[in-house]
Structure formats: structure tokens, C-alpha cells
Coordinates of C-alpha atoms in Angstrom, one line a residue:
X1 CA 0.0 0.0 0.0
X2 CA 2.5 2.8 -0.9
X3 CA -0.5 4.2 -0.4
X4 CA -3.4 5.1 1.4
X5 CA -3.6 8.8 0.6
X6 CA -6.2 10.2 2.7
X7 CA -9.1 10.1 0.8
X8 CA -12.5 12.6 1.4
X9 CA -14.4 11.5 4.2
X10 CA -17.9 11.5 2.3
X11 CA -16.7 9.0 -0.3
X12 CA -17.6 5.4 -0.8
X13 CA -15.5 2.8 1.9
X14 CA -12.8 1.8 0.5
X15 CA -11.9 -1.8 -0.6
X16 CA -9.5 -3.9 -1.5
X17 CA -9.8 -2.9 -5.0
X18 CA -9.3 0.7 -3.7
X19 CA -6.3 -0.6 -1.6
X20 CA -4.8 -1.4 -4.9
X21 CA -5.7 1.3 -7.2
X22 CA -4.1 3.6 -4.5
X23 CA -0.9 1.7 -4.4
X24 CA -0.3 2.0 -8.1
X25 CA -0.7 5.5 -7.9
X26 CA 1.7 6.1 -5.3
X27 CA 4.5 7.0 -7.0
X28 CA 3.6 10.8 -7.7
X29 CA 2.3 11.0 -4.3
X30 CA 6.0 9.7 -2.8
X31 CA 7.7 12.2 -4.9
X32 CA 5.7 15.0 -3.4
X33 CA 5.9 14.0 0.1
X34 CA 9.4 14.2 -0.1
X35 CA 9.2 17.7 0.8
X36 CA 7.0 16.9 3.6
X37 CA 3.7 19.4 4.3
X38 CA 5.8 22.4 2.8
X39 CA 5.0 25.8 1.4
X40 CA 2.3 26.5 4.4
X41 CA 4.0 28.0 7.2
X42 CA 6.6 30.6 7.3
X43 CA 10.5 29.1 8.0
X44 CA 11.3 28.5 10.9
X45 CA 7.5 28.1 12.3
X46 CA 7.4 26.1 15.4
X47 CA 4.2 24.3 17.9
X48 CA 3.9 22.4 20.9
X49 CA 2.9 19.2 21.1
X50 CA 2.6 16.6 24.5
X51 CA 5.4 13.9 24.1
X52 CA 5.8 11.2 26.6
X53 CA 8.0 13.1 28.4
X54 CA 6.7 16.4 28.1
X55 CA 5.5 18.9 25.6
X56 CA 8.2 19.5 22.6
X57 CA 8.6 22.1 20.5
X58 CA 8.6 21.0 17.3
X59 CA 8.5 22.4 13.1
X60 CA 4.6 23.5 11.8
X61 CA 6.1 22.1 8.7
X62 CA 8.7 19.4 9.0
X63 CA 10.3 18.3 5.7
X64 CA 13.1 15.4 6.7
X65 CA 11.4 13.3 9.8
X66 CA 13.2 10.2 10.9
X67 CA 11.0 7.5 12.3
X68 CA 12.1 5.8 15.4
X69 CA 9.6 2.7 14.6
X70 CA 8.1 1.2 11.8
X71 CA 4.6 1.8 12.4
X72 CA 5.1 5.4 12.6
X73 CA 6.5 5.2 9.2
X74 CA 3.2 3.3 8.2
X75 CA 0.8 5.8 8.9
X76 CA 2.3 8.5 7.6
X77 CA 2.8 6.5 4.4
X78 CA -1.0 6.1 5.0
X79 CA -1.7 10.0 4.6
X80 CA 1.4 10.3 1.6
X81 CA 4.0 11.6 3.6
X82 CA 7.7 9.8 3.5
X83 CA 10.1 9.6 5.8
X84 CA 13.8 10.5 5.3
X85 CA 14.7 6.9 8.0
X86 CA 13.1 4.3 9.5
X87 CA 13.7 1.6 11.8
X88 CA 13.3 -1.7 10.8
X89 CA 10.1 -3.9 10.7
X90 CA 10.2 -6.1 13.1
X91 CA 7.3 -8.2 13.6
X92 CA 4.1 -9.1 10.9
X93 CA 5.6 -8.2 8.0
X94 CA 5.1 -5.3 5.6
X95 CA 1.7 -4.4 4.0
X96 CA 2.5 -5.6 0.1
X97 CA 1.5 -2.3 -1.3
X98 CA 3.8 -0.3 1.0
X99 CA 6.8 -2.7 0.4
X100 CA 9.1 -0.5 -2.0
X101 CA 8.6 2.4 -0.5
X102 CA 9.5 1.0 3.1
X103 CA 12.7 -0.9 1.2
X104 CA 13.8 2.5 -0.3
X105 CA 14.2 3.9 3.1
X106 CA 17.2 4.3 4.8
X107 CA 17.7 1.5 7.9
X108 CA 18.4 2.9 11.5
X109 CA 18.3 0.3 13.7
X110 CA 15.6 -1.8 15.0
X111 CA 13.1 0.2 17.3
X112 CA 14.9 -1.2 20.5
X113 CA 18.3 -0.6 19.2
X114 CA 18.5 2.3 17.0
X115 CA 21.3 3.9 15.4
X116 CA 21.9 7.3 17.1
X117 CA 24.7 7.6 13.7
X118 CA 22.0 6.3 11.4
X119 CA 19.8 8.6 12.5
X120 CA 21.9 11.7 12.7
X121 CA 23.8 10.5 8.7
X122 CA 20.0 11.5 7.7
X123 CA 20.1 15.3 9.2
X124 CA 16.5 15.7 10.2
X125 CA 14.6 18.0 10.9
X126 CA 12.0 16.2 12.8
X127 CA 12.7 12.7 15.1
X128 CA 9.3 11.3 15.5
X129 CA 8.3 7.7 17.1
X130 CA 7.5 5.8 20.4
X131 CA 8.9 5.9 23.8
X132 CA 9.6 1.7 23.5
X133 CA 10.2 -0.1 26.2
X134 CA 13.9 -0.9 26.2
X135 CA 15.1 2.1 24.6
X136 CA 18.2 2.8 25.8
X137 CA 17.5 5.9 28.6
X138 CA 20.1 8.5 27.6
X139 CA 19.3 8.0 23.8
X140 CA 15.8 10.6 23.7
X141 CA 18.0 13.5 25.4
X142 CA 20.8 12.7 22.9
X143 CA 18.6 12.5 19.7
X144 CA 17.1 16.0 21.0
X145 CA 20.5 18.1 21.0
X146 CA 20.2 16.8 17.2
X147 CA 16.7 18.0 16.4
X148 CA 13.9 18.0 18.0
X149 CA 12.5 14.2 19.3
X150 CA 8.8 13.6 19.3
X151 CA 8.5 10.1 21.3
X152 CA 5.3 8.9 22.0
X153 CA 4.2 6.9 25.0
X154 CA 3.2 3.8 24.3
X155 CA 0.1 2.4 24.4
X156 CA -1.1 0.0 27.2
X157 CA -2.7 -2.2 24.6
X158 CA -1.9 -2.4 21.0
X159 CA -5.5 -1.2 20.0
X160 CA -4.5 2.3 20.6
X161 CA -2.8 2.4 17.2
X162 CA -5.5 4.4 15.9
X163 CA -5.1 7.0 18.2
X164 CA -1.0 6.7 17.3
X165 CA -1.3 6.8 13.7
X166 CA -3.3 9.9 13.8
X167 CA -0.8 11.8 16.0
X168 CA 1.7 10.7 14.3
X169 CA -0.1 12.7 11.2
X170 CA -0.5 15.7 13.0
X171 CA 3.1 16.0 14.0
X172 CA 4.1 16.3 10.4
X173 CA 0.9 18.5 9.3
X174 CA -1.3 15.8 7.5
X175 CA -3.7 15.6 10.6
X176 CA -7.2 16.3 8.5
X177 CA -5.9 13.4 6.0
X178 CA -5.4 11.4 9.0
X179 CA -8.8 12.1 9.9
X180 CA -10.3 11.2 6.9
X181 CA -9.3 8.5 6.9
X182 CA -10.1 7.4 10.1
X183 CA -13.5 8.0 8.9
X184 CA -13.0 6.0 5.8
X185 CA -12.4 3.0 8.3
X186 CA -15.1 3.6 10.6
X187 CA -17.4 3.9 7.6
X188 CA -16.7 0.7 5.8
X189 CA -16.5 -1.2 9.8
X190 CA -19.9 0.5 10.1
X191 CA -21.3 -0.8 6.7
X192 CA -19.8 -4.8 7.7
X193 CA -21.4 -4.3 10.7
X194 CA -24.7 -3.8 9.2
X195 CA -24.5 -5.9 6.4
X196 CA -23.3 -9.2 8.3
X197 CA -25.5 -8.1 11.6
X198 CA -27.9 -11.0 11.9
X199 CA -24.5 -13.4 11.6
X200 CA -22.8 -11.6 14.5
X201 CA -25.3 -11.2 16.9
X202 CA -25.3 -15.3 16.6
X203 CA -21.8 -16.1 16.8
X204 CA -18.4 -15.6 18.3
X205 CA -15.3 -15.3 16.8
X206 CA -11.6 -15.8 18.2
X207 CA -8.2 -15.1 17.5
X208 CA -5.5 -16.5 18.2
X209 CA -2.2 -17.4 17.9
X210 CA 1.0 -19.7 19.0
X211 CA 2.8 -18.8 22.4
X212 CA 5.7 -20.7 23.1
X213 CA 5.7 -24.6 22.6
X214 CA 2.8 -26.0 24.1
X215 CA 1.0 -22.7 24.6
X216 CA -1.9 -20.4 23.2
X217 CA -2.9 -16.9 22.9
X218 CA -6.3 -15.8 22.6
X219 CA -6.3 -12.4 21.9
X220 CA -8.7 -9.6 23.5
X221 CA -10.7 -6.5 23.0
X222 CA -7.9 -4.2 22.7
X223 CA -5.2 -5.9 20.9
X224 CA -4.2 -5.4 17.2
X225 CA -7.3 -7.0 15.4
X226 CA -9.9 -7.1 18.6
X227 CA -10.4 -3.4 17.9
X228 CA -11.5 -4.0 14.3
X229 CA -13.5 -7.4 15.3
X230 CA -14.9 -4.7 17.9
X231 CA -15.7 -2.0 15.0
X232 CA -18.0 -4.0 13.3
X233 CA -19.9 -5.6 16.5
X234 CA -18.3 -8.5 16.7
X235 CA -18.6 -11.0 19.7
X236 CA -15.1 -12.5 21.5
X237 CA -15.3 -15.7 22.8
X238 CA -16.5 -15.4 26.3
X239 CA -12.8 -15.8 27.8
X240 CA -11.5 -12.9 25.7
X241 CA -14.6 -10.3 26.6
X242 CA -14.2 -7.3 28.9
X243 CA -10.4 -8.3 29.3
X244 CA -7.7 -5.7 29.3
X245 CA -4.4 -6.1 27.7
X246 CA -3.5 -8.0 24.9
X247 CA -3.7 -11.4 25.0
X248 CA -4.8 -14.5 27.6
X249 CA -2.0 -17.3 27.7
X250 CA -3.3 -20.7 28.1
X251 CA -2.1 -24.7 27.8
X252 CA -2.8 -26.5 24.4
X253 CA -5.3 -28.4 27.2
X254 CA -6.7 -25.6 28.1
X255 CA -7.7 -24.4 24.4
X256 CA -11.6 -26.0 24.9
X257 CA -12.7 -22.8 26.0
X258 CA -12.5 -21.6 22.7
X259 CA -15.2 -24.5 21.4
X260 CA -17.9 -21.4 22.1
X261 CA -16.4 -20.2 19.3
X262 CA -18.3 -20.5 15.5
X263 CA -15.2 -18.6 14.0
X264 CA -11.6 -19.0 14.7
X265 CA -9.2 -16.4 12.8
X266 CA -5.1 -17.3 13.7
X267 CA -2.1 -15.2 13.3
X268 CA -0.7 -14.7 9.6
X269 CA 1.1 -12.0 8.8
X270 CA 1.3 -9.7 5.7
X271 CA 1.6 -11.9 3.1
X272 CA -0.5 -14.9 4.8
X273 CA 2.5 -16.6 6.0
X274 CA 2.3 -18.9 9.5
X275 CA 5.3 -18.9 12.0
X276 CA 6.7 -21.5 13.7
X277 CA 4.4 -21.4 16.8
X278 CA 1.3 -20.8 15.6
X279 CA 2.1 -23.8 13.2
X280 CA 2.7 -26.1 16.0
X281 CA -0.6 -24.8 18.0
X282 CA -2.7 -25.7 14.6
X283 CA -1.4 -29.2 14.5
X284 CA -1.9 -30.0 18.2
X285 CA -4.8 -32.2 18.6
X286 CA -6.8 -30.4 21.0
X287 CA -6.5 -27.2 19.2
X288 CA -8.0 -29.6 16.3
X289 CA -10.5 -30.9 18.1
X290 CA -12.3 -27.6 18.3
X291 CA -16.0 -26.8 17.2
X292 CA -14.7 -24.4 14.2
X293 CA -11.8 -26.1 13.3
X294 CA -13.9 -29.1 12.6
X295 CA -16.6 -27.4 10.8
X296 CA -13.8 -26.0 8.5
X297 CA -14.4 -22.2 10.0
X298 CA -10.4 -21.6 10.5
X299 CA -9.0 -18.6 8.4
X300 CA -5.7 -17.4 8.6
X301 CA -5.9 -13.5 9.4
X302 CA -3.3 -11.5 7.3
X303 CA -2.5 -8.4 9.1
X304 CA -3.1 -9.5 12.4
X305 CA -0.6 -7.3 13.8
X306 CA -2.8 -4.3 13.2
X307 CA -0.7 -0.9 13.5
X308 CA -1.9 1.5 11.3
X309 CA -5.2 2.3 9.2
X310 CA -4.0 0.9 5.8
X311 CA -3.5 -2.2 7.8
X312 CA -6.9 -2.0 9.4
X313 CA -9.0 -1.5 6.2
X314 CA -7.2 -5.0 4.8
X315 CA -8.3 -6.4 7.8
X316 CA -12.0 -5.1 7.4
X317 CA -11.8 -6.5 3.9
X318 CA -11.1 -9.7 4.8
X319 CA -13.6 -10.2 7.7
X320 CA -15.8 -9.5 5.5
X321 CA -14.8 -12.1 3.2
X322 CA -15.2 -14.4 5.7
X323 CA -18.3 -13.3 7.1
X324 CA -19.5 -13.9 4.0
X325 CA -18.9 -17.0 3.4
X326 CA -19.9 -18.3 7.0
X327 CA -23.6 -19.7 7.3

């Protein structure tokens, strides 16, 4: 998805046909975002914004911002803005669409080890990202005599990516595309919703995905996809509901809870590809054993690890493939 410009909020929901037609026309909209939000505030211009460690002064118009995660990096992507540096992805792979356009980036570091050379060899203007745990403690003061550092808390559940992605946006000026398309994705979550209601006021569905050997994780409410199971009115399996955090660890024995489940969904990521844990959690015979997996109503979720709105919309897309073809 190079990419998911932000599109006008009274539009029609966008699809995966959308998805695409967006990603082939990326390549005009990467060459002007090079030069970030420019030409609307005078040089020089400065605002205040909350970081995690306190406000920061930072550019109205920032035009070389170096991304201390990937997922930051994503959703600006998402609203046609690109970054001078990233750090590497790390975990669920790359949305297809936004594939070259993360590869062309420069490399600093992975988020819990960056680069402070990487990240000063790009001379930014802006140093935008999250306050990760691990991050080394003397590293946010000593990005800040370089330019000025932007770190986000982060979330206490990874469903708060919505929120993220749309700050993220703001920092660098693209906050009404952000916006947008927020409403984009509540629109089309709204019009699932409504067009598979009957269905999902009579099932549950689950996710979940392989802990280390010999262990499960259902995920809950606010982790990467229960948000978007949530936008459309879906119902968790009655472990998983009302929990906070991410995920529930249980025993391959203990997996029978889940057989109040009509719809199991497991961990894929990008590309639909299965690691090694979640492979081993599939073949174990009590996982087998369950209601859905015998009534041939397992899917493999791509984009699990939700972290930004282009990610979300594919998500939304493929629930309601699924949905679709459940009785």
C-alpha cells in the first residue's frame, strides 16, 4: 500500500480494490511527500505538542522526519507523507502495497536498538516515534540536541494504534488526512457491521495465535485486530470479553474454552504466512478438536498485527470475506 492517501471522508468505503488502485498511484504521491507538508508556514515556524516526556517544541512544517519505529512510518505512508529513515520492521511483515517504498528507506536500527549515527547521517529535521520499552534511557536526550524528538508513549494495549497513527499525522501536518481517513475505516466497519448483523449477533469469533511450545494466545478487546473485530460488533469468545491487555496465555489443554467459538481467525502476517508457533498450536490435537476447526471455520488472518489504518482497512476487507462466506 504505498499508499493510502487520505481520501474525502464523504466518499464510498474503501476496498480492497481501492487498496490497490491507491498503491499503483503512489508513485507521484512519494515524490511530493518528499518535501513533507511544505509551502504552508513561514520558515522557521514552530508548535507544541505533548510527548511522553513532556511537551516538545517542534516544526509546523517538518520536511526530513526520521522514524524511530516502523509503524510510525506506516501511517504516515497512509496519509502520503515519507520519511527521510526508519527503523526496521520487526514483527508481521510489511503491508504488500507499502513494500518498496519502506525498502527504499534508509535502515536505522531496530526500534529497540536504533542507530543514534543512522539517524543523525539523515540530518532531520523532525525525530518522530515511540517511547519503546527498552530504549536505551540517555538516547531521547541525545537525539534532541540533534533536532527535535517527538516520542510517543506507548500504548497500554496495542488497540491504541488508531489513536497513534493519527498523531503521528499531525506531527508532520497531515492531521485532516489522518482524519479522513479514520472515517474511511469507521465507515466501511460500520457498513460490515450492518450488512453481516444477523451473523454476528449469533456467533463468536476468536483469534489467536501460538505462544511458546505447548501454549496459546487468545487475543482480547484491545489488541491489534480485537479493535477491528470490535468496529464492526463482533462478539469474543467469552474468555476474551471485557479483558484488558493484549492477549490471555493458556495450555494446548486448556484451548476447549474456545469451542464457544463459531469462528476462529489465527495469526498470519502480511503476506499470509504462518510462524513457527502458531504452526505447532494448529497441528496440536486439541486445538484440532475444536467446534470451528472441525466445521472448516479456521482462516488465517493477514495483518493481524494491526498498527496503522491501511493495515486495518485489509483487515476489514477480509472479515468481511469471511463473514461472507460463513452460514
Amino acid at each position: 500500500m504505498p499508499l493510502l492517501v487520505a481520501p474525502d471522508a464523504t466518499a464510498g468505503p474503501i476496498s480492497r480494490r481501492d487498496l490497490l488502485g491507491l498503491a499503483a498511484g503512489s508513485a507521484a504521491l512519494l515524490t511530493l511527500s518528499a518535501c513533507g507538508s511544505g509551502g504552508q508556514a513561514p520558515a522557521g515556524a514552530t508548535r507544541t505538542v505533548d510527548g511522553a516526556s513532556g511537551p516538545v517544541e517542534i516544526p509546523v512544517a517538518p520536511q526530513r522526519v526520521a522514524a524511530t519505529d516502523f509503524y510510525t512510518t506506516y501511517a504516515l505512508l497512509d496519509v502520503g507523507f515519507t520519511v527521510v529513515a526508519t527503523a526496521e520492521a520487526t514483527v508481521g511483515g510489511v503491508l504488500p502495497g507499502l513494500q518498496s517504498a519502506y525498502d527504499a528507506l534508509p535502515k536505522v536500527g531496530k526500534p529497540q536498538e536504533l542507530s543514534y549515527e543512522a539517524i543523525v547521517a539523515q540530518r532531520p529535521d523532525l525525530i518522530l516515534g515511540t517511547m519503546v520499552p527498552g530504549l536505551a534511557e540517555d538516547l531521547p536526550e541525545r537525539l534532541g540536541a540533534v533536532a527535535p524528538t517527538l516520542l510517543f508513549a506507548a500504548g497500554g494495549a496495542p488497540g491504541t494504534w488508531q489513536e497513534r497513527a493519527v498523531r503521528a499525522a499531525d506531527a508532520v501536518g497531515r492531521g485532516a488526512e489522518a482524519e479522513a481517513l479514520r472515517g474511511r475505516y469507521e465507515q466501511r466497519a460500520r457498513e460490515i457491521g450492518e450488512r453481516h448483523r444477523d451473523l454476528l449477533g449469533r456467533i463468536r469469533i476468536g483469534l489467536v495465535r501460538g505462544g511458546p511450545p505447548g501454549t496459546a494466545l487468545v487475543d482480547l478487546p484491545q489488541s491489534w485486530s480485537g479493535v477491528v473485530l470490535g468496529a464492526i460488533g463482533a462478539r469474543l469468545p467469552a474468555v476474551a470479553e471485557g479483558r484488558p491487555g493484549a492477549s490471555e496465555r493458556m495450555s494446548y489443554e486448556e484451548v476447549g474454552v474456545l469451542d464457544d467459538c463459531d469462528v476462529l481467525l489465527h495469526l498470519a502476517d502480511t503476506r499470509g504466512g504462518v510462524d513457527g508457533n502458531t504452526t505447532r498450536m494448529l497441528q496440536a490435537p486439541t486445538f484440532r478438536a475444536l467446534r470451528a476447526v472441525r466445521a472448516g471455520n479456521l482462516h488465517p488472518l493477514p495483518n493481524y498485527y494491526v498498527s496503522h489504518y491501511g493495515q486495518g482497512l485489509a483487515v476489514l476487507d477480509e472479515l468481511d470475506r469471511i463473514l461472507t462466506g460463513t452460514a
